[in-house]
Amino acid sequence: MNKKLNFGLLGMTVISTLLIGGTQLQAFSAAQVPTVKTAADATTLKVVEAANAFLKTLSDAQKSKVVFAWTDTKQKTAWSNLPTGIFQRNGMKLGNMSSSQQTALFALLQTVLSKRGYQQISQVIDGDEVLKTTDGGGNLTFGKAQYYVSFVGSPSSTSPWILQFGGHHMAVNAIIAGSSIVLTPSLTGGQPTTYTLNGTRAQPIVAEPNAAYTLLKNLNADQLKQALIGSKVIDLVLGPGKDGKTLQNEGVKGSSLSSEQQALLLALIETRVGLVNDEDAAVKMKEVKANIANAYFAWSGEQADGGVAYFRVTAPTLVLEFSPQSMGGTPANHIHSMYRDPTNDYGVGLYK
Amino acid sequence: MLFRLTLILLGWLLPFAAAHPMDSLNQAAYITLQPQKVSIELDFTPGELVAAQFVQEFDGKSLNLETLQKFTQKLLKREHFRLDEKEIDLKLEFAQSQIPDLALLKSGGAQLQLLLIGDLPNVSGKHQFVFENKYQPVKSAYAANVFVESKDVQIIQQSRDSNLQVFRVDFQAPQNSNFAWWWVVIAVGLIAVVLLIARPFG
C-alpha cells in the first residue's frame, strides 16, 4: 500500500513538474518571441518570401552574421547616419555580396518600399558613390559597398521581425508584423542631394523640401508667426540614440489651417510616409489624415525659396524632421532627416 | 615640417567633417519636465577644429567623476535653469551620463552627454521654465527642446530667442491634492486594521 502511495505521489509530482515547467516554458517563449496582432496579408507574405529567398543565397556563416535574435535590443537600436570609419554596422555589406545576393536583397527592398522609396534609397546610395570621389579619404569610407543589411528576428508571418538596411545617411528600419509594415524609426537624407552620375542627373530629396516650402508660403501672417520657431537651422532632435522621447508640439496647428492648407501639409507628410509600399503608406496616411487637426508644422531658418531651413511635423502618431547640415559646402546639399512614431517606434503597437 | 605635419593631421581629421560641423561646438539640451522633477540631458559635440580647445575646459587627463563635477560647476555659472525666475539646484548624475574617452573627444570624434537632475518640490499649477545658455568656450550652435514623460505635465507654450540661447517653456503641473488623498486612505486603512486587531480583546 505504501509503495503504491509512494509511486502515486511520485507520478503526480512528475506530472505536475512537467505541466508547470511546460507552462513556464510557454510563457518564457511567448515573452521571447511575441505574436503579431493581425494576420499577414499578401504584401507581408511577399516580403517574407523575398526575405527568405535572400537568406537562401547566404552560406551558414554569412547567415549567422546577418540574422540577430528578436531579443537583441542592442542590434535593434544599432543604426546611424554616420559613415563607416566612425560607426561600425553589423550584418553583411553590399561590398561582400555576390551579384546574385545583391539582386535578391534589392528584390526584397522593392517588396518593402514603394517604387519612389526604392528609387530614393538607390539614388542616395549612388550619391555616396559620388561623395567617395570628392570627399573620401582618411578614416572614412564612403560608397555603395558600405551599405549593410541585417535582420532582427527571423522572417515570419506570425512573429514580428525587422529588416535593417543602412549606411551613410541611411537607416531604414522596416518592422514587419502581421499585415503591417512600418518604417519607424528610420533615418534618411543624403549628400550630395543633387548630382550627375553616368550622365544622369539625380535629386533624390527634392520633393520633400519643395512640399514644405509650398506649405510655408501659403500660410497667412498669423499662421507664419506660429510656424516660425527660430531663424537658424537646428540639427536633428530625435536622431540616433534618442529613442523613447516624445517631442512636444510646436508651430502652427493643423486645426488652424484651411482645408487647402491641410492638404498641403498632408502632401508634405506623404513625401516621407510614402517611402514604404503603397498599401502600408495608405494605412498610415489614413491614420494621419484622421488626426490632421492635431498635427503641427514648425520651421526654423531662411524663409526664401531655396533657402536653408529646418522643419518638422509633429502629430499624435508621427514625427518628421528635416535638417540641412552645415559641414562645408551647401547645407541644402547635405540633409539628415528623421521619421518616428511616438506610439509605435520599432512597431511596439503591432504585437503582443 | 610642422606645417606639413599639420596638413597631414588635418587631412586625416577633415573627413570627420562628414559627421558634424568642424568649426563649432554643438550644444543640445533635452529638458524633461516631470511632476516634482526636471532632468536635463546636455549633449556636447565638438567639431574637429575646435575639439582640442573645448577639451581644455576639463581639468585632468580623463573624464572622471571629479573632473566632470568641476566642469558642471563651471558650466552652471554660464548656463542657467530657472523655474519662475528662481534658479533650480541641479546635480550631475554621473552614472547615467555618457562619457567618452578624452582623447576621442579631443579628436572631434565623440560626444559628451551629461545628465543633470533637479527637484521641483511642491510645484503645481502654471509655471515658466527658462533655460539660458551663455556657455561659449568656442564658436557654438545651440538647441533646446522640451519633453514630458507624464501626461500630468502639459506644455502650454515654447519660445526661443533668435540665437536659440534662451528657451522659455510655459507648462502646467498637476495639482498635489492626489498625494494628500492617498495619505488619508492609508491612515484610514491603518486605523481600521488596528481596530480589527484590538476588537477581540475588547
mmCIF file with all atom_site columns, C-alpha atoms in Angstrom, chain A residues 60-250:
data_model
loop_
_atom_site.group_PDB
_atom_site.id
_atom_site.type_symbol
_atom_site.label_atom_id
_atom_site.label_alt_id
_atom_site.label_comp_id
_atom_site.label_asym_id
_atom_site.label_entity_id
_atom_site.label_seq_id
_atom_site.pdbx_PDB_ins_code
_atom_site.Cartn_x
_atom_site.Cartn_y
_atom_site.Cartn_z
_atom_site.occupancy
_atom_site.B_iso_or_equiv
_atom_site.pdbx_formal_charge
_atom_site.auth_seq_id
_atom_site.auth_comp_id
_atom_site.auth_asym_id
_atom_site.auth_atom_id
_atom_site.pdbx_PDB_model_num
ATOM 1   C CA . ASP A 1 60  ? 25.508 29.413 -42.982 1.00 0.00 ? 60  ASP A CA 1
ATOM 2   C CA . ALA A 1 61  ? 28.431 31.555 -41.895 1.00 0.00 ? 61  ALA A CA 1
ATOM 3   C CA . GLN A 1 62  ? 27.031 34.611 -43.694 1.00 0.00 ? 62  GLN A CA 1
ATOM 4   C CA . LYS A 1 63  ? 23.553 33.996 -42.284 1.00 0.00 ? 63  LYS A CA 1
ATOM 5   C CA . SER A 1 64  ? 24.885 33.829 -38.747 1.00 0.00 ? 64  SER A CA 1
ATOM 6   C CA . LYS A 1 65  ? 26.272 37.363 -39.176 1.00 0.00 ? 65  LYS A CA 1
ATOM 7   C CA . VAL A 1 66  ? 23.106 38.738 -40.698 1.00 0.00 ? 66  VAL A CA 1
ATOM 8   C CA . VAL A 1 67  ? 20.283 37.368 -38.544 1.00 0.00 ? 67  VAL A CA 1
ATOM 9   C CA . PHE A 1 68  ? 20.066 38.533 -34.951 1.00 0.00 ? 68  PHE A CA 1
ATOM 10  C CA . ALA A 1 69  ? 17.672 37.327 -32.272 1.00 0.00 ? 69  ALA A CA 1
ATOM 11  C CA . TRP A 1 70  ? 14.466 39.290 -31.760 1.00 0.00 ? 70  TRP A CA 1
ATOM 12  C CA . THR A 1 71  ? 15.552 39.824 -28.165 1.00 0.00 ? 71  THR A CA 1
ATOM 13  C CA . ASP A 1 72  ? 18.784 41.517 -29.271 1.00 0.00 ? 72  ASP A CA 1
ATOM 14  C CA . THR A 1 73  ? 17.796 45.011 -28.188 1.00 0.00 ? 73  THR A CA 1
ATOM 15  C CA . LYS A 1 74  ? 21.314 46.292 -28.815 1.00 0.00 ? 74  LYS A CA 1
ATOM 16  C CA . GLN A 1 75  ? 21.111 45.384 -32.501 1.00 0.00 ? 75  GLN A CA 1
ATOM 17  C CA . LYS A 1 76  ? 17.608 46.833 -32.760 1.00 0.00 ? 76  LYS A CA 1
ATOM 18  C CA . THR A 1 77  ? 18.999 50.262 -31.926 1.00 0.00 ? 77  THR A CA 1
ATOM 19  C CA . ALA A 1 78  ? 22.354 49.864 -33.681 1.00 0.00 ? 78  ALA A CA 1
ATOM 20  C CA . TRP A 1 79  ? 21.681 52.256 -36.565 1.00 0.00 ? 79  TRP A CA 1
ATOM 21  C CA . SER A 1 80  ? 23.189 55.570 -37.534 1.00 0.00 ? 80  SER A CA 1
ATOM 22  C CA . ASN A 1 81  ? 23.620 58.155 -40.269 1.00 0.00 ? 81  ASN A CA 1
ATOM 23  C CA . LEU A 1 82  ? 27.386 58.094 -39.809 1.00 0.00 ? 82  LEU A CA 1
ATOM 24  C CA . PRO A 1 83  ? 29.722 56.585 -42.405 1.00 0.00 ? 83  PRO A CA 1
ATOM 25  C CA . THR A 1 84  ? 31.964 53.572 -41.938 1.00 0.00 ? 84  THR A CA 1
ATOM 26  C CA . GLY A 1 85  ? 35.022 54.713 -40.088 1.00 0.00 ? 85  GLY A CA 1
ATOM 27  C CA . ILE A 1 86  ? 33.032 56.470 -37.419 1.00 0.00 ? 86  ILE A CA 1
ATOM 28  C CA . PHE A 1 87  ? 30.238 53.922 -36.984 1.00 0.00 ? 87  PHE A CA 1
ATOM 29  C CA . GLN A 1 88  ? 30.620 50.183 -37.473 1.00 0.00 ? 88  GLN A CA 1
ATOM 30  C CA . ARG A 1 89  ? 27.451 48.437 -38.605 1.00 0.00 ? 89  ARG A CA 1
ATOM 31  C CA . ASN A 1 90  ? 26.710 44.770 -38.059 1.00 0.00 ? 90  ASN A CA 1
ATOM 32  C CA . GLY A 1 91  ? 25.353 42.432 -40.714 1.00 0.00 ? 91  GLY A CA 1
ATOM 33  C CA . MET A 1 92  ? 26.566 41.967 -44.264 1.00 0.00 ? 92  MET A CA 1
ATOM 34  C CA . LYS A 1 93  ? 27.636 44.775 -46.537 1.00 0.00 ? 93  LYS A CA 1
ATOM 35  C CA . LEU A 1 94  ? 26.959 45.073 -50.241 1.00 0.00 ? 94  LEU A CA 1
ATOM 36  C CA . GLY A 1 95  ? 30.674 45.018 -50.871 1.00 0.00 ? 95  GLY A CA 1
ATOM 37  C CA . ASN A 1 96  ? 30.833 41.439 -49.572 1.00 0.00 ? 96  ASN A CA 1
ATOM 38  C CA . MET A 1 97  ? 27.856 40.175 -51.569 1.00 0.00 ? 97  MET A CA 1
ATOM 39  C CA . SER A 1 98  ? 27.859 38.389 -54.884 1.00 0.00 ? 98  SER A CA 1
ATOM 40  C CA . SER A 1 99  ? 25.767 39.912 -57.671 1.00 0.00 ? 99  SER A CA 1
ATOM 41  C CA . SER A 1 100 ? 23.018 37.311 -57.149 1.00 0.00 ? 100 SER A CA 1
ATOM 42  C CA . GLN A 1 101 ? 22.934 38.110 -53.419 1.00 0.00 ? 101 GLN A CA 1
ATOM 43  C CA . GLN A 1 102 ? 22.662 41.817 -54.183 1.00 0.00 ? 102 GLN A CA 1
ATOM 44  C CA . THR A 1 103 ? 19.883 41.110 -56.688 1.00 0.00 ? 103 THR A CA 1
ATOM 45  C CA . ALA A 1 104 ? 17.959 39.145 -54.069 1.00 0.00 ? 104 ALA A CA 1
ATOM 46  C CA . LEU A 1 105 ? 18.458 41.901 -51.495 1.00 0.00 ? 105 LEU A CA 1
ATOM 47  C CA . PHE A 1 106 ? 17.272 44.622 -53.856 1.00 0.00 ? 106 PHE A CA 1
ATOM 48  C CA . ALA A 1 107 ? 14.237 42.458 -54.729 1.00 0.00 ? 107 ALA A CA 1
ATOM 49  C CA . LEU A 1 108 ? 13.466 42.249 -51.004 1.00 0.00 ? 108 LEU A CA 1
ATOM 50  C CA . LEU A 1 109 ? 13.774 46.027 -50.601 1.00 0.00 ? 109 LEU A CA 1
ATOM 51  C CA . GLN A 1 110 ? 11.413 46.507 -53.524 1.00 0.00 ? 110 GLN A CA 1
ATOM 52  C CA . THR A 1 111 ? 8.728  44.493 -51.763 1.00 0.00 ? 111 THR A CA 1
ATOM 53  C CA . VAL A 1 112 ? 9.049  46.626 -48.616 1.00 0.00 ? 112 VAL A CA 1
ATOM 54  C CA . LEU A 1 113 ? 9.371  50.047 -50.205 1.00 0.00 ? 113 LEU A CA 1
ATOM 55  C CA . SER A 1 114 ? 7.297  51.879 -52.752 1.00 0.00 ? 114 SER A CA 1
ATOM 56  C CA . LYS A 1 115 ? 8.680  52.479 -56.241 1.00 0.00 ? 115 LYS A CA 1
ATOM 57  C CA . ARG A 1 116 ? 9.543  56.033 -55.202 1.00 0.00 ? 116 ARG A CA 1
ATOM 58  C CA . GLY A 1 117 ? 11.020 54.867 -51.904 1.00 0.00 ? 117 GLY A CA 1
ATOM 59  C CA . TYR A 1 118 ? 13.275 52.350 -53.607 1.00 0.00 ? 118 TYR A CA 1
ATOM 60  C CA . GLN A 1 119 ? 14.332 54.936 -56.154 1.00 0.00 ? 119 GLN A CA 1
ATOM 61  C CA . GLN A 1 120 ? 15.191 57.367 -53.359 1.00 0.00 ? 120 GLN A CA 1
ATOM 62  C CA . ILE A 1 121 ? 17.400 54.970 -51.451 1.00 0.00 ? 121 ILE A CA 1
ATOM 63  C CA . SER A 1 122 ? 19.070 53.833 -54.675 1.00 0.00 ? 122 SER A CA 1
ATOM 64  C CA . GLN A 1 123 ? 19.852 57.430 -55.595 1.00 0.00 ? 123 GLN A CA 1
ATOM 65  C CA . VAL A 1 124 ? 21.122 58.222 -52.094 1.00 0.00 ? 124 VAL A CA 1
ATOM 66  C CA . ILE A 1 125 ? 23.490 55.254 -52.357 1.00 0.00 ? 125 ILE A CA 1
ATOM 67  C CA . ASP A 1 126 ? 24.651 56.461 -55.756 1.00 0.00 ? 126 ASP A CA 1
ATOM 68  C CA . GLY A 1 127 ? 25.154 59.885 -54.224 1.00 0.00 ? 127 GLY A CA 1
ATOM 69  C CA . ASP A 1 128 ? 27.504 58.311 -51.699 1.00 0.00 ? 128 ASP A CA 1
ATOM 70  C CA . GLU A 1 129 ? 29.456 56.863 -54.622 1.00 0.00 ? 129 GLU A CA 1
ATOM 71  C CA . VAL A 1 130 ? 29.821 60.426 -55.889 1.00 0.00 ? 130 VAL A CA 1
ATOM 72  C CA . LEU A 1 131 ? 30.880 61.571 -52.422 1.00 0.00 ? 131 LEU A CA 1
ATOM 73  C CA . LYS A 1 132 ? 33.552 58.873 -52.420 1.00 0.00 ? 132 LYS A CA 1
ATOM 74  C CA . THR A 1 133 ? 35.208 60.561 -55.372 1.00 0.00 ? 133 THR A CA 1
ATOM 75  C CA . THR A 1 134 ? 35.025 64.082 -53.928 1.00 0.00 ? 134 THR A CA 1
ATOM 76  C CA . ASP A 1 135 ? 35.338 63.709 -50.138 1.00 0.00 ? 135 ASP A CA 1
ATOM 77  C CA . GLY A 1 136 ? 36.713 60.300 -49.420 1.00 0.00 ? 136 GLY A CA 1
ATOM 78  C CA . GLY A 1 137 ? 39.902 59.528 -47.596 1.00 0.00 ? 137 GLY A CA 1
ATOM 79  C CA . GLY A 1 138 ? 41.326 59.493 -44.120 1.00 0.00 ? 138 GLY A CA 1
ATOM 80  C CA . ASN A 1 139 ? 39.453 57.311 -41.707 1.00 0.00 ? 139 ASN A CA 1
ATOM 81  C CA . LEU A 1 140 ? 36.130 57.397 -43.556 1.00 0.00 ? 140 LEU A CA 1
ATOM 82  C CA . THR A 1 141 ? 34.869 55.032 -46.228 1.00 0.00 ? 141 THR A CA 1
ATOM 83  C CA . PHE A 1 142 ? 32.022 56.108 -48.469 1.00 0.00 ? 142 PHE A CA 1
ATOM 84  C CA . GLY A 1 143 ? 30.267 54.359 -51.325 1.00 0.00 ? 143 GLY A CA 1
ATOM 85  C CA . LYS A 1 144 ? 27.763 51.676 -52.211 1.00 0.00 ? 144 LYS A CA 1
ATOM 86  C CA . ALA A 1 145 ? 29.848 48.809 -50.833 1.00 0.00 ? 145 ALA A CA 1
ATOM 87  C CA . GLN A 1 146 ? 29.386 50.211 -47.302 1.00 0.00 ? 146 GLN A CA 1
ATOM 88  C CA . TYR A 1 147 ? 25.636 49.691 -47.073 1.00 0.00 ? 147 TYR A CA 1
ATOM 89  C CA . TYR A 1 148 ? 24.648 46.846 -44.757 1.00 0.00 ? 148 TYR A CA 1
ATOM 90  C CA . VAL A 1 149 ? 21.683 44.537 -44.285 1.00 0.00 ? 149 VAL A CA 1
ATOM 91  C CA . SER A 1 150 ? 20.693 42.762 -41.092 1.00 0.00 ? 150 SER A CA 1
ATOM 92  C CA . PHE A 1 151 ? 17.626 41.116 -39.610 1.00 0.00 ? 151 PHE A CA 1
ATOM 93  C CA . VAL A 1 152 ? 16.383 41.281 -36.050 1.00 0.00 ? 152 VAL A CA 1
ATOM 94  C CA . GLY A 1 153 ? 14.212 38.216 -35.658 1.00 0.00 ? 153 GLY A CA 1
ATOM 95  C CA . SER A 1 154 ? 13.672 35.746 -38.464 1.00 0.00 ? 154 SER A CA 1
ATOM 96  C CA . PRO A 1 155 ? 11.309 36.463 -41.363 1.00 0.00 ? 155 PRO A CA 1
ATOM 97  C CA . SER A 1 156 ? 7.897  35.251 -40.256 1.00 0.00 ? 156 SER A CA 1
ATOM 98  C CA . SER A 1 157 ? 4.227  35.787 -40.912 1.00 0.00 ? 157 SER A CA 1
ATOM 99  C CA . THR A 1 158 ? 3.269  35.157 -37.282 1.00 0.00 ? 158 THR A CA 1
ATOM 100 C CA . SER A 1 159 ? 6.024  36.925 -35.327 1.00 0.00 ? 159 SER A CA 1
ATOM 101 C CA . PRO A 1 160 ? 7.413  40.422 -35.738 1.00 0.00 ? 160 PRO A CA 1
ATOM 102 C CA . TRP A 1 161 ? 10.850 40.956 -37.283 1.00 0.00 ? 161 TRP A CA 1
ATOM 103 C CA . ILE A 1 162 ? 12.906 43.864 -38.511 1.00 0.00 ? 162 ILE A CA 1
ATOM 104 C CA . LEU A 1 163 ? 14.727 44.365 -41.791 1.00 0.00 ? 163 LEU A CA 1
ATOM 105 C CA . GLN A 1 164 ? 17.575 46.815 -41.271 1.00 0.00 ? 164 GLN A CA 1
ATOM 106 C CA . PHE A 1 165 ? 19.248 48.372 -44.284 1.00 0.00 ? 165 PHE A CA 1
ATOM 107 C CA . GLY A 1 166 ? 21.638 51.233 -43.845 1.00 0.00 ? 166 GLY A CA 1
ATOM 108 C CA . GLY A 1 167 ? 24.853 53.053 -44.444 1.00 0.00 ? 167 GLY A CA 1
ATOM 109 C CA . HIS A 1 168 ? 25.918 56.664 -44.724 1.00 0.00 ? 168 HIS A CA 1
ATOM 110 C CA . HIS A 1 169 ? 22.834 58.880 -44.410 1.00 0.00 ? 169 HIS A CA 1
ATOM 111 C CA . MET A 1 170 ? 20.535 55.913 -44.281 1.00 0.00 ? 170 MET A CA 1
ATOM 112 C CA . ALA A 1 171 ? 19.000 53.747 -41.607 1.00 0.00 ? 171 ALA A CA 1
ATOM 113 C CA . VAL A 1 172 ? 15.881 52.038 -42.886 1.00 0.00 ? 172 VAL A CA 1
ATOM 114 C CA . ASN A 1 173 ? 14.263 50.011 -40.104 1.00 0.00 ? 173 ASN A CA 1
ATOM 115 C CA . ALA A 1 174 ? 11.318 48.135 -41.582 1.00 0.00 ? 174 ALA A CA 1
ATOM 116 C CA . ILE A 1 175 ? 9.253  46.386 -38.930 1.00 0.00 ? 175 ILE A CA 1
ATOM 117 C CA . ILE A 1 176 ? 7.125  43.625 -40.426 1.00 0.00 ? 176 ILE A CA 1
ATOM 118 C CA . ALA A 1 177 ? 4.368  42.411 -38.105 1.00 0.00 ? 177 ALA A CA 1
ATOM 119 C CA . GLY A 1 178 ? 1.294  40.602 -39.347 1.00 0.00 ? 178 GLY A CA 1
ATOM 120 C CA . SER A 1 179 ? -0.346 42.732 -42.019 1.00 0.00 ? 179 SER A CA 1
ATOM 121 C CA . SER A 1 180 ? 1.707  45.824 -41.143 1.00 0.00 ? 180 SER A CA 1
ATOM 122 C CA . ILE A 1 181 ? 5.000  47.233 -42.294 1.00 0.00 ? 181 ILE A CA 1
ATOM 123 C CA . VAL A 1 182 ? 6.183  50.415 -40.609 1.00 0.00 ? 182 VAL A CA 1
ATOM 124 C CA . LEU A 1 183 ? 9.399  52.361 -41.103 1.00 0.00 ? 183 LEU A CA 1
ATOM 125 C CA . THR A 1 184 ? 9.613  53.948 -37.680 1.00 0.00 ? 184 THR A CA 1
ATOM 126 C CA . PRO A 1 185 ? 12.233 54.833 -36.717 1.00 0.00 ? 185 PRO A CA 1
ATOM 127 C CA . SER A 1 186 ? 14.073 55.474 -39.958 1.00 0.00 ? 186 SER A CA 1
ATOM 128 C CA . LEU A 1 187 ? 16.719 57.997 -40.856 1.00 0.00 ? 187 LEU A CA 1
ATOM 129 C CA . THR A 1 188 ? 17.054 59.154 -44.426 1.00 0.00 ? 188 THR A CA 1
ATOM 130 C CA . GLY A 1 189 ? 18.884 62.000 -46.068 1.00 0.00 ? 189 GLY A CA 1
ATOM 131 C CA . GLY A 1 190 ? 21.833 62.208 -48.371 1.00 0.00 ? 190 GLY A CA 1
ATOM 132 C CA . GLN A 1 191 ? 24.860 64.033 -49.640 1.00 0.00 ? 191 GLN A CA 1
ATOM 133 C CA . PRO A 1 192 ? 25.051 65.262 -52.303 1.00 0.00 ? 192 PRO A CA 1
ATOM 134 C CA . THR A 1 193 ? 21.337 65.693 -52.892 1.00 0.00 ? 193 THR A CA 1
ATOM 135 C CA . THR A 1 194 ? 21.885 66.942 -56.431 1.00 0.00 ? 194 THR A CA 1
ATOM 136 C CA . TYR A 1 195 ? 24.441 65.219 -58.626 1.00 0.00 ? 195 TYR A CA 1
ATOM 137 C CA . THR A 1 196 ? 25.123 63.779 -62.037 1.00 0.00 ? 196 THR A CA 1
ATOM 138 C CA . LEU A 1 197 ? 26.284 60.195 -62.295 1.00 0.00 ? 197 LEU A CA 1
ATOM 139 C CA . ASN A 1 198 ? 26.954 58.445 -65.581 1.00 0.00 ? 198 ASN A CA 1
ATOM 140 C CA . GLY A 1 199 ? 25.321 61.318 -67.398 1.00 0.00 ? 199 GLY A CA 1
ATOM 141 C CA . THR A 1 200 ? 22.099 61.131 -65.388 1.00 0.00 ? 200 THR A CA 1
ATOM 142 C CA . ARG A 1 201 ? 21.078 63.943 -63.066 1.00 0.00 ? 201 ARG A CA 1
ATOM 143 C CA . ALA A 1 202 ? 19.543 62.878 -59.773 1.00 0.00 ? 202 ALA A CA 1
ATOM 144 C CA . GLN A 1 203 ? 17.808 64.767 -56.981 1.00 0.00 ? 203 GLN A CA 1
ATOM 145 C CA . PRO A 1 204 ? 16.666 62.088 -54.523 1.00 0.00 ? 204 PRO A CA 1
ATOM 146 C CA . ILE A 1 205 ? 15.478 64.548 -51.913 1.00 0.00 ? 205 ILE A CA 1
ATOM 147 C CA . VAL A 1 206 ? 13.711 67.382 -53.642 1.00 0.00 ? 206 VAL A CA 1
ATOM 148 C CA . ALA A 1 207 ? 10.019 66.610 -53.281 1.00 0.00 ? 207 ALA A CA 1
ATOM 149 C CA . GLU A 1 208 ? 10.001 66.989 -49.518 1.00 0.00 ? 208 GLU A CA 1
ATOM 150 C CA . PRO A 1 209 ? 11.619 70.431 -49.109 1.00 0.00 ? 209 PRO A CA 1
ATOM 151 C CA . ASN A 1 210 ? 9.583  71.671 -52.069 1.00 0.00 ? 210 ASN A CA 1
ATOM 152 C CA . ALA A 1 211 ? 6.375  70.499 -50.372 1.00 0.00 ? 211 ALA A CA 1
ATOM 153 C CA . ALA A 1 212 ? 7.435  72.123 -47.105 1.00 0.00 ? 212 ALA A CA 1
ATOM 154 C CA . TYR A 1 213 ? 8.196  75.425 -48.773 1.00 0.00 ? 213 TYR A CA 1
ATOM 155 C CA . THR A 1 214 ? 4.889  75.330 -50.662 1.00 0.00 ? 214 THR A CA 1
ATOM 156 C CA . LEU A 1 215 ? 3.074  74.973 -47.350 1.00 0.00 ? 215 LEU A CA 1
ATOM 157 C CA . LEU A 1 216 ? 5.156  77.731 -45.749 1.00 0.00 ? 216 LEU A CA 1
ATOM 158 C CA . LYS A 1 217 ? 4.447  80.289 -48.446 1.00 0.00 ? 217 LYS A CA 1
ATOM 159 C CA . ASN A 1 218 ? 0.733  79.518 -48.288 1.00 0.00 ? 218 ASN A CA 1
ATOM 160 C CA . LEU A 1 219 ? 0.461  80.441 -44.613 1.00 0.00 ? 219 LEU A CA 1
ATOM 161 C CA . ASN A 1 220 ? -1.001 83.794 -43.700 1.00 0.00 ? 220 ASN A CA 1
ATOM 162 C CA . ALA A 1 221 ? 0.944  86.206 -41.496 1.00 0.00 ? 221 ALA A CA 1
ATOM 163 C CA . ASP A 1 222 ? -0.511 84.934 -38.242 1.00 0.00 ? 222 ASP A CA 1
ATOM 164 C CA . GLN A 1 223 ? -0.001 81.286 -39.163 1.00 0.00 ? 223 GLN A CA 1
ATOM 165 C CA . LEU A 1 224 ? 3.563  82.024 -40.283 1.00 0.00 ? 224 LEU A CA 1
ATOM 166 C CA . LYS A 1 225 ? 4.322  83.658 -36.954 1.00 0.00 ? 225 LYS A CA 1
ATOM 167 C CA . GLN A 1 226 ? 3.194  80.484 -35.198 1.00 0.00 ? 226 GLN A CA 1
ATOM 168 C CA . ALA A 1 227 ? 5.114  78.216 -37.559 1.00 0.00 ? 227 ALA A CA 1
ATOM 169 C CA . LEU A 1 228 ? 8.448  80.010 -37.144 1.00 0.00 ? 228 LEU A CA 1
ATOM 170 C CA . ILE A 1 229 ? 10.280 78.643 -34.119 1.00 0.00 ? 229 ILE A CA 1
ATOM 171 C CA . GLY A 1 230 ? 13.646 80.144 -34.972 1.00 0.00 ? 230 GLY A CA 1
ATOM 172 C CA . SER A 1 231 ? 15.773 81.811 -37.597 1.00 0.00 ? 231 SER A CA 1
ATOM 173 C CA . LYS A 1 232 ? 18.588 79.276 -37.553 1.00 0.00 ? 232 LYS A CA 1
ATOM 174 C CA . VAL A 1 233 ? 18.828 75.700 -38.758 1.00 0.00 ? 233 VAL A CA 1
ATOM 175 C CA . ILE A 1 234 ? 18.510 73.114 -35.974 1.00 0.00 ? 234 ILE A CA 1
ATOM 176 C CA . ASP A 1 235 ? 20.159 69.704 -36.022 1.00 0.00 ? 235 ASP A CA 1
ATOM 177 C CA . LEU A 1 236 ? 18.003 66.596 -35.664 1.00 0.00 ? 236 LEU A CA 1
ATOM 178 C CA . VAL A 1 237 ? 16.469 66.379 -32.203 1.00 0.00 ? 237 VAL A CA 1
ATOM 179 C CA . LEU A 1 238 ? 15.354 62.740 -32.342 1.00 0.00 ? 238 LEU A CA 1
ATOM 180 C CA . GLY A 1 239 ? 18.215 61.214 -34.291 1.00 0.00 ? 239 GLY A CA 1
ATOM 181 C CA . PRO A 1 240 ? 20.066 58.003 -33.395 1.00 0.00 ? 240 PRO A CA 1
ATOM 182 C CA . GLY A 1 241 ? 20.191 57.260 -29.698 1.00 0.00 ? 241 GLY A CA 1
ATOM 183 C CA . LYS A 1 242 ? 17.135 59.357 -28.894 1.00 0.00 ? 242 LYS A CA 1
ATOM 184 C CA . ASP A 1 243 ? 14.551 56.593 -28.611 1.00 0.00 ? 243 ASP A CA 1
ATOM 185 C CA . GLY A 1 244 ? 11.683 56.963 -26.187 1.00 0.00 ? 244 GLY A CA 1
ATOM 186 C CA . LYS A 1 245 ? 11.448 60.758 -26.291 1.00 0.00 ? 245 LYS A CA 1
ATOM 187 C CA . THR A 1 246 ? 8.247  62.499 -27.351 1.00 0.00 ? 246 THR A CA 1
ATOM 188 C CA . LEU A 1 247 ? 8.907  65.871 -28.933 1.00 0.00 ? 247 LEU A CA 1
ATOM 189 C CA . GLN A 1 248 ? 6.424  68.424 -27.692 1.00 0.00 ? 248 GLN A CA 1
ATOM 190 C CA . ASN A 1 249 ? 4.338  70.138 -30.327 1.00 0.00 ? 249 ASN A CA 1
ATOM 191 C CA . GLU A 1 250 ? 5.436  73.499 -31.681 1.00 0.00 ? 250 GLU A CA 1
#
